[in-house]
Coordinates of C-alpha atoms in Angstrom, one line a residue:
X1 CA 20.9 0.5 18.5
X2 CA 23.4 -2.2 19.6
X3 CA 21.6 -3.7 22.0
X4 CA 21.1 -6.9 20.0
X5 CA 23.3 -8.1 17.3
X6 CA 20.1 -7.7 14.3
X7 CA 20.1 -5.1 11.4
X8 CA 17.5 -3.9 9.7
X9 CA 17.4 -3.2 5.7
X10 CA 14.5 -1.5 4.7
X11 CA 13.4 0.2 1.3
X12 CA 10.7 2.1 0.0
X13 CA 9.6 2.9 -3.5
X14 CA 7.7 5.5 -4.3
X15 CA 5.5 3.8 -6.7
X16 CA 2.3 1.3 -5.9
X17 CA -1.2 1.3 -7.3
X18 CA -1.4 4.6 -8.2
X19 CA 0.9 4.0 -10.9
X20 CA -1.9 1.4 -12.4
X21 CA -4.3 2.0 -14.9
X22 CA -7.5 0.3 -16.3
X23 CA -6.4 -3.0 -17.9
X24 CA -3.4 -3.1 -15.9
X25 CA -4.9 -3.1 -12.1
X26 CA -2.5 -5.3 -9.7
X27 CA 0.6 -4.5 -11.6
X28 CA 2.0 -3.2 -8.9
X29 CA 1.5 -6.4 -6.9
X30 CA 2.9 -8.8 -10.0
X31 CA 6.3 -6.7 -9.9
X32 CA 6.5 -6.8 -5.8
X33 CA 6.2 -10.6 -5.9
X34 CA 8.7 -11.2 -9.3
X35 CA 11.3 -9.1 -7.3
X36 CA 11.5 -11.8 -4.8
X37 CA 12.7 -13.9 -7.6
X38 CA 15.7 -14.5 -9.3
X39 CA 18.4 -11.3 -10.4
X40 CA 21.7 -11.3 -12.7
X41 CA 23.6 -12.3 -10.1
X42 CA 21.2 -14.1 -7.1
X43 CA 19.6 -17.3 -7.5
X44 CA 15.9 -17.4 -7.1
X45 CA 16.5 -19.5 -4.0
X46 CA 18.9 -17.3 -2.4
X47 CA 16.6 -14.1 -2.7
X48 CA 15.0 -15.1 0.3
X49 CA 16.7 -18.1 1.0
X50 CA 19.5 -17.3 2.4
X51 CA 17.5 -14.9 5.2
X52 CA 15.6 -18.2 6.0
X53 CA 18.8 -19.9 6.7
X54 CA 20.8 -17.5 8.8
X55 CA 17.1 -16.8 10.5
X56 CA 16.3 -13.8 9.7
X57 CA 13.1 -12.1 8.3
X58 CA 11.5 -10.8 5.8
X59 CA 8.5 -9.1 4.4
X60 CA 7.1 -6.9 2.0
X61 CA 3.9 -5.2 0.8
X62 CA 2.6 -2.9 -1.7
X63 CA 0.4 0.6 -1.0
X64 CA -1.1 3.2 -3.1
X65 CA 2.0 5.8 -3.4
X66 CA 4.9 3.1 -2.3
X67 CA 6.3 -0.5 -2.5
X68 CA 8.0 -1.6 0.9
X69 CA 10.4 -4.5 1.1
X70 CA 12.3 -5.2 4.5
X71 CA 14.8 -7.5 5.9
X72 CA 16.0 -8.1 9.5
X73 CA 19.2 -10.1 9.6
X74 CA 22.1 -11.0 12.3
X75 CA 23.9 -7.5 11.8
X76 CA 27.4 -10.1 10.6
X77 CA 25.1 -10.6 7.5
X78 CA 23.5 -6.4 6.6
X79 CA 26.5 -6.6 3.5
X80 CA 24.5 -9.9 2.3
X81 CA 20.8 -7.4 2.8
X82 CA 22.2 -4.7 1.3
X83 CA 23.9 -6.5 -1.8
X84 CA 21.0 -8.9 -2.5
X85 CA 18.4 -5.4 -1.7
X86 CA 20.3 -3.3 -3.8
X87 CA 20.0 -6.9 -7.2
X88 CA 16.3 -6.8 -6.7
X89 CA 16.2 -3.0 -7.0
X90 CA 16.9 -2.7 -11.0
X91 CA 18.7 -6.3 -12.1
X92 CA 15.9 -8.9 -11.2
X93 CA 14.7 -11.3 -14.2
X94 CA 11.4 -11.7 -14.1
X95 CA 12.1 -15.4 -15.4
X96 CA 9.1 -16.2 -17.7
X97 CA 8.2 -19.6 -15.7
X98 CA 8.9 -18.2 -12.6
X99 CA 6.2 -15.5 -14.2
X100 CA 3.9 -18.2 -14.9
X101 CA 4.3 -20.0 -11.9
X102 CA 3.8 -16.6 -9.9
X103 CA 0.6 -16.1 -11.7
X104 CA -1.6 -18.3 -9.0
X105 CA -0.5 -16.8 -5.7
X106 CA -1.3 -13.2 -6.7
X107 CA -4.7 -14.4 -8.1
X108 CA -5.0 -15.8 -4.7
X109 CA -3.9 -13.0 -2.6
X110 CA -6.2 -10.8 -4.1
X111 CA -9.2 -13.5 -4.6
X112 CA -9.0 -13.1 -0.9
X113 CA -8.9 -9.4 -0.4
X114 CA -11.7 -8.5 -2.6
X115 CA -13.8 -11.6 -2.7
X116 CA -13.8 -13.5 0.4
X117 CA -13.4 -10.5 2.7
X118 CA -16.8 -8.5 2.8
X119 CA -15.3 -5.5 4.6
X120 CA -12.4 -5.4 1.8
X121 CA -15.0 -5.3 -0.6
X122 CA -17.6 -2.6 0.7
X123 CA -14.0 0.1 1.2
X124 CA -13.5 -1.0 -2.8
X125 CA -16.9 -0.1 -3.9
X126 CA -16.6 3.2 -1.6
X127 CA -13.4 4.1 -3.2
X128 CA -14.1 3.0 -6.4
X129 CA -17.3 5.5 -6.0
X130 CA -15.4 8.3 -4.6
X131 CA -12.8 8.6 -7.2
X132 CA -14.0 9.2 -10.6
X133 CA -10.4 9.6 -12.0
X134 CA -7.4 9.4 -10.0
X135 CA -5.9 6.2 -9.5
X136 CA -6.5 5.9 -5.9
X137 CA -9.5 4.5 -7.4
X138 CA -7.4 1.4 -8.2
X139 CA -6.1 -1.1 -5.6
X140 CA -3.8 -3.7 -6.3
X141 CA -5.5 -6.4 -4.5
X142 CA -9.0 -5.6 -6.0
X143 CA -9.4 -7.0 -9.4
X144 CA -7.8 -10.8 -9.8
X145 CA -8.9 -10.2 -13.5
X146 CA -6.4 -8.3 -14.8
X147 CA -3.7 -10.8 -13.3
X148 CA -4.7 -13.3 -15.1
X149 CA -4.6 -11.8 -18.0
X150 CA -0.6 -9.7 -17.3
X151 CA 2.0 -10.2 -19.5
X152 CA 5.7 -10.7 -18.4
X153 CA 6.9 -8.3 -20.7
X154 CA 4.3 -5.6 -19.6
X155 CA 5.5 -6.1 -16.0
X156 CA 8.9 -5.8 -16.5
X157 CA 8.2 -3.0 -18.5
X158 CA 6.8 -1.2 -15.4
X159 CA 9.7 -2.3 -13.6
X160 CA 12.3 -1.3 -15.4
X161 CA 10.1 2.4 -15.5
X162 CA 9.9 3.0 -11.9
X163 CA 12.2 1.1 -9.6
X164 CA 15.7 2.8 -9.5
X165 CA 17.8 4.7 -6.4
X166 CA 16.5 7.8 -7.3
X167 CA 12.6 6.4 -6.7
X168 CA 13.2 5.2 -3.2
X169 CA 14.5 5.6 0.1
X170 CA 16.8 3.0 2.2
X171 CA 16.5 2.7 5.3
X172 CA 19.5 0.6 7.7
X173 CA 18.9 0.5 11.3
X174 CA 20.2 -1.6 14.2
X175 CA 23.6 -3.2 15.2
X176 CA 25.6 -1.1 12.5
X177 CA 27.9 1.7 12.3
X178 CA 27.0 4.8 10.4
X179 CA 30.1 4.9 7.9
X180 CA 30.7 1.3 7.4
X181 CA 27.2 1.8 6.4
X182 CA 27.3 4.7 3.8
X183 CA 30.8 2.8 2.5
X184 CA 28.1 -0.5 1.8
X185 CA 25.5 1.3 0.3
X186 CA 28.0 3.4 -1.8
X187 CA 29.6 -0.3 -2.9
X188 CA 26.0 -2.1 -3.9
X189 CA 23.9 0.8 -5.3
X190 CA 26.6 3.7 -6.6
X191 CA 26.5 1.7 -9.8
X192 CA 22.7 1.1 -10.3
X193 CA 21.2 2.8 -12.9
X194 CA 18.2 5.6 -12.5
X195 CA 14.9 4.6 -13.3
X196 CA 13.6 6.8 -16.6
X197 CA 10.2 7.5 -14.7
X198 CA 9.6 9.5 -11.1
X199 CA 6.3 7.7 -10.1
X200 CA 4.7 11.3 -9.8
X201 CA 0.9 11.3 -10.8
X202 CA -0.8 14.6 -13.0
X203 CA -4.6 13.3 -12.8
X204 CA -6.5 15.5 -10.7
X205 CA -9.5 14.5 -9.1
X206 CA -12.2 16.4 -10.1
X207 CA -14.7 18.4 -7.3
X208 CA -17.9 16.1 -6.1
X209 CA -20.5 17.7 -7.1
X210 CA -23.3 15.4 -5.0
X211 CA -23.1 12.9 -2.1
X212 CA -22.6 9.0 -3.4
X213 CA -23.9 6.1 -1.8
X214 CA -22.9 2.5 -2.6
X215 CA -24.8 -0.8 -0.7
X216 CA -23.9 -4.1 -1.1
X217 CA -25.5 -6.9 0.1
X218 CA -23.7 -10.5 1.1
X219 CA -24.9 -13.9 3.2
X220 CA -22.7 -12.5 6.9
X221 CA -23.7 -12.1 10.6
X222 CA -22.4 -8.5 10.8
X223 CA -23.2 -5.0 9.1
X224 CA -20.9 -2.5 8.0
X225 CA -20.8 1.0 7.1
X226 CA -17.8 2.9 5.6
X227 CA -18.5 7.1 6.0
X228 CA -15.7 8.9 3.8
X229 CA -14.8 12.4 3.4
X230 CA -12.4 14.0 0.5
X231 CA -9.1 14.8 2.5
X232 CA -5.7 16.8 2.0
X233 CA -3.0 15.6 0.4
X234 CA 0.3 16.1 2.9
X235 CA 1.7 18.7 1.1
X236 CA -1.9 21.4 2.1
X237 CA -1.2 23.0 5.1
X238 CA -4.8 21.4 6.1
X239 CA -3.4 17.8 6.4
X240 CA -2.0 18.9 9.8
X241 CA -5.1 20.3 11.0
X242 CA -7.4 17.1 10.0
X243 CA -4.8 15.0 12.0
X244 CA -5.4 17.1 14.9
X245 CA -9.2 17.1 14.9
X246 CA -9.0 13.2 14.7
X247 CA -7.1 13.6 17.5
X248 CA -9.4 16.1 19.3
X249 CA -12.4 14.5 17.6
X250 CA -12.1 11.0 16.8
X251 CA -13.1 10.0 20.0
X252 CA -16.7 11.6 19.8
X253 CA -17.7 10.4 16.9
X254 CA -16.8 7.0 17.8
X255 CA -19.3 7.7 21.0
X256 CA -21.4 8.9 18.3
X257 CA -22.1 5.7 16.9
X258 CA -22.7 3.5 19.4
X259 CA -25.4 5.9 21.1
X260 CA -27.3 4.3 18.5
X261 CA -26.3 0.7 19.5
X262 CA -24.2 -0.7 22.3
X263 CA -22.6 -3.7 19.9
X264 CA -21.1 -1.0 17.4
X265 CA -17.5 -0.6 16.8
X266 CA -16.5 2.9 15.2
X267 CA -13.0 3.7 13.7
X268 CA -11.7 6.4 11.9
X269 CA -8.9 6.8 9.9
X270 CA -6.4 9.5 8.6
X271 CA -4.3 8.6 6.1
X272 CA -1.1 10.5 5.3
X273 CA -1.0 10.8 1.7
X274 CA 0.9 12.1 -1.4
X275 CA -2.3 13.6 -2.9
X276 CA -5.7 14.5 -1.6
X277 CA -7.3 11.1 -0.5
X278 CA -9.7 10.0 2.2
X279 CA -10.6 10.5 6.0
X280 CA -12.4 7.7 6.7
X281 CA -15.3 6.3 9.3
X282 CA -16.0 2.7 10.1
X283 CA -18.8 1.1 11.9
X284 CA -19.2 -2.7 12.4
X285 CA -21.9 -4.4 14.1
X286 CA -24.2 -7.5 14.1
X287 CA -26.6 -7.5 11.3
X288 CA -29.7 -6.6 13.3
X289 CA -28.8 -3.0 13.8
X290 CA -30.1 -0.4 12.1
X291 CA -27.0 1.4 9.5
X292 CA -29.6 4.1 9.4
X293 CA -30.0 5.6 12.5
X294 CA -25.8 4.9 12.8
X295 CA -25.4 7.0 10.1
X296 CA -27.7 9.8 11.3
X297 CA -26.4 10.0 15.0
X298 CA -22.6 10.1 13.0
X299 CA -24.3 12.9 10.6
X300 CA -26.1 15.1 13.8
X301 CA -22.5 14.9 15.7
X302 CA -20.5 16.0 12.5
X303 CA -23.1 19.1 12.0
X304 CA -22.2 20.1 15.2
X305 CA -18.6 21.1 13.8
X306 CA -20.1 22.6 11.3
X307 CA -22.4 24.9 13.2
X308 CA -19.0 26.2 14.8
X309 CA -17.4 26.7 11.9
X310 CA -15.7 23.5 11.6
X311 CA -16.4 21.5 8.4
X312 CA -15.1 18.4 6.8
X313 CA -15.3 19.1 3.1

């Protein structure tokens, strides 16, 4: 696209929470914010810096299944975004003050996820309750705890396991030409060394056996209710169809919930995953009304599926 002279440099890891465990929760989150720091050959202050001075952007943010880091920069400057992306990807140092200093603004990020943020913390509990084994249990902006208590070595350790060009995809759009391109990326991340881990996952999630329900209860002027259902991972040929009946469906269930009250706003949700995760419903609405009868006008439109044959699982 060269209708304005920007470029963007954007890359993807495959490997985010789901690569936590118990002990170690919010790894994933550590290591996204240390990459922004110093590497062998960039100064901490010209990580991100230098994108600040030229006025570009960026931004990043860490998932389940992936890590995402992005920069948009004048396109004169996508060599500078490529060399600095392709540093961060397996030489950064994870500077043991910069570590320390780090330490407070992850707590804080996270503080204000899980603790501050009601709704954040009621899709928590559900998860935690709807997973008994696979790490989509895990989030890494749920438990602070384990961030206070993260070593440097331990996340450089993880680091070093799972970041590498063969664990992620790049992405370069904009203002740029296709072969000058592949001759930059050949340049800045031929030489880069392959990360000894794939970031795959072998924990299956055993069969539910009974419905779960978790309530929590907090001082706030509005009520929530999160409905979710085991889904397909993106790989089962089902995936498609439950994106087409949230298409076809969505809608009605949504209607669904505010028969029972005019003031309640329904969502759902459909999550493209790597393994089998969650379709999700939410209702918000002002604490006077009655989750109950919410929840049975969404249950009495769902069995309606199910008397044709349709049934979420």
């Amino acid at each position: 696209d060269h209708s304005r002279p920007v470029a963007l440099v954007h890359v993807t890891y495959h490997v985010g929470s789901l690569n936590e465990s118990a002990g170690l929760t919010g790894i994933a989150h550590y290591v996204e914010h240390m990459v922004y720091r110093a590497t062998q050959n960039v100064r901490n202050e010209d990580v991100y810096g230098y994108i600040d001075r030229i006025g570009g952007r960026y931004t990043g943010g860490t998932w389940p299944d992936v890590t995402r880091y992005a920069e948009t920069v004048p396109s004169w400057a996508l060599e500078s975004a490529l060399r600095v992306t392709a540093e961060r990807m397996t030489r950064a140092l994870f500077d043991s003050l910069e570590f320390e200093r780090e330490r407070s603004n992850v707590v804080t990020e996270a503080h204000g996820f899980a603790v501050t943020d009601p709704a954040n913390a009621l899709r928590d509990a559900v998860r935690m309750a709807a997973f008994e084994l696979h790490p989509y249990r895990y989030s890494s902006n749920t438990w602070a705890r384990d961030n206070l208590r993260l070593t440097r070595a331990q996340a450089y350790d993880w680091y070093r396991r799972d970041y590498g060009p063969n664990n992620a995809v790049l992405v370069v759009v904009g203002d740029v030409k296709t072969d000058s391109v592949r001759a930059l990326v050949t340049k800045h991340f031929g030489p880069l060394e392959r990360a000894p881990e794939s970031g795959r996952i072998h924990i299956v999630e055993p069969p539910q056996r009974a419905e779960k329900r978790v309530f929590l209860s907090e001082p706030a002027d509005s009520a929530r209710l999160e409905i979710v259902y085991h889904a397909p991972s993106a790989r089962h040929p089902a995936s498609a169809a439950l994106r087409r009946f949230d298409d076809l469906f969505g809608a009605g269930i949504r209607d669904a919930a505010r028969v029972a009250d005019s003031s309640v706003t329904a969502t759902t949700h459909d999550t493209i995953t790597a393994y089998p995760y969650l379709y999700r419903i939410s209702v918000s609405a002002a604490h006077r009304v009655d989750m109950a009868k919410v929840l049975a006008a969404i249950d009495a439109h769902l069995a309606t599926f199910r008397g044709g044959g349709l049934e979420l699982v």
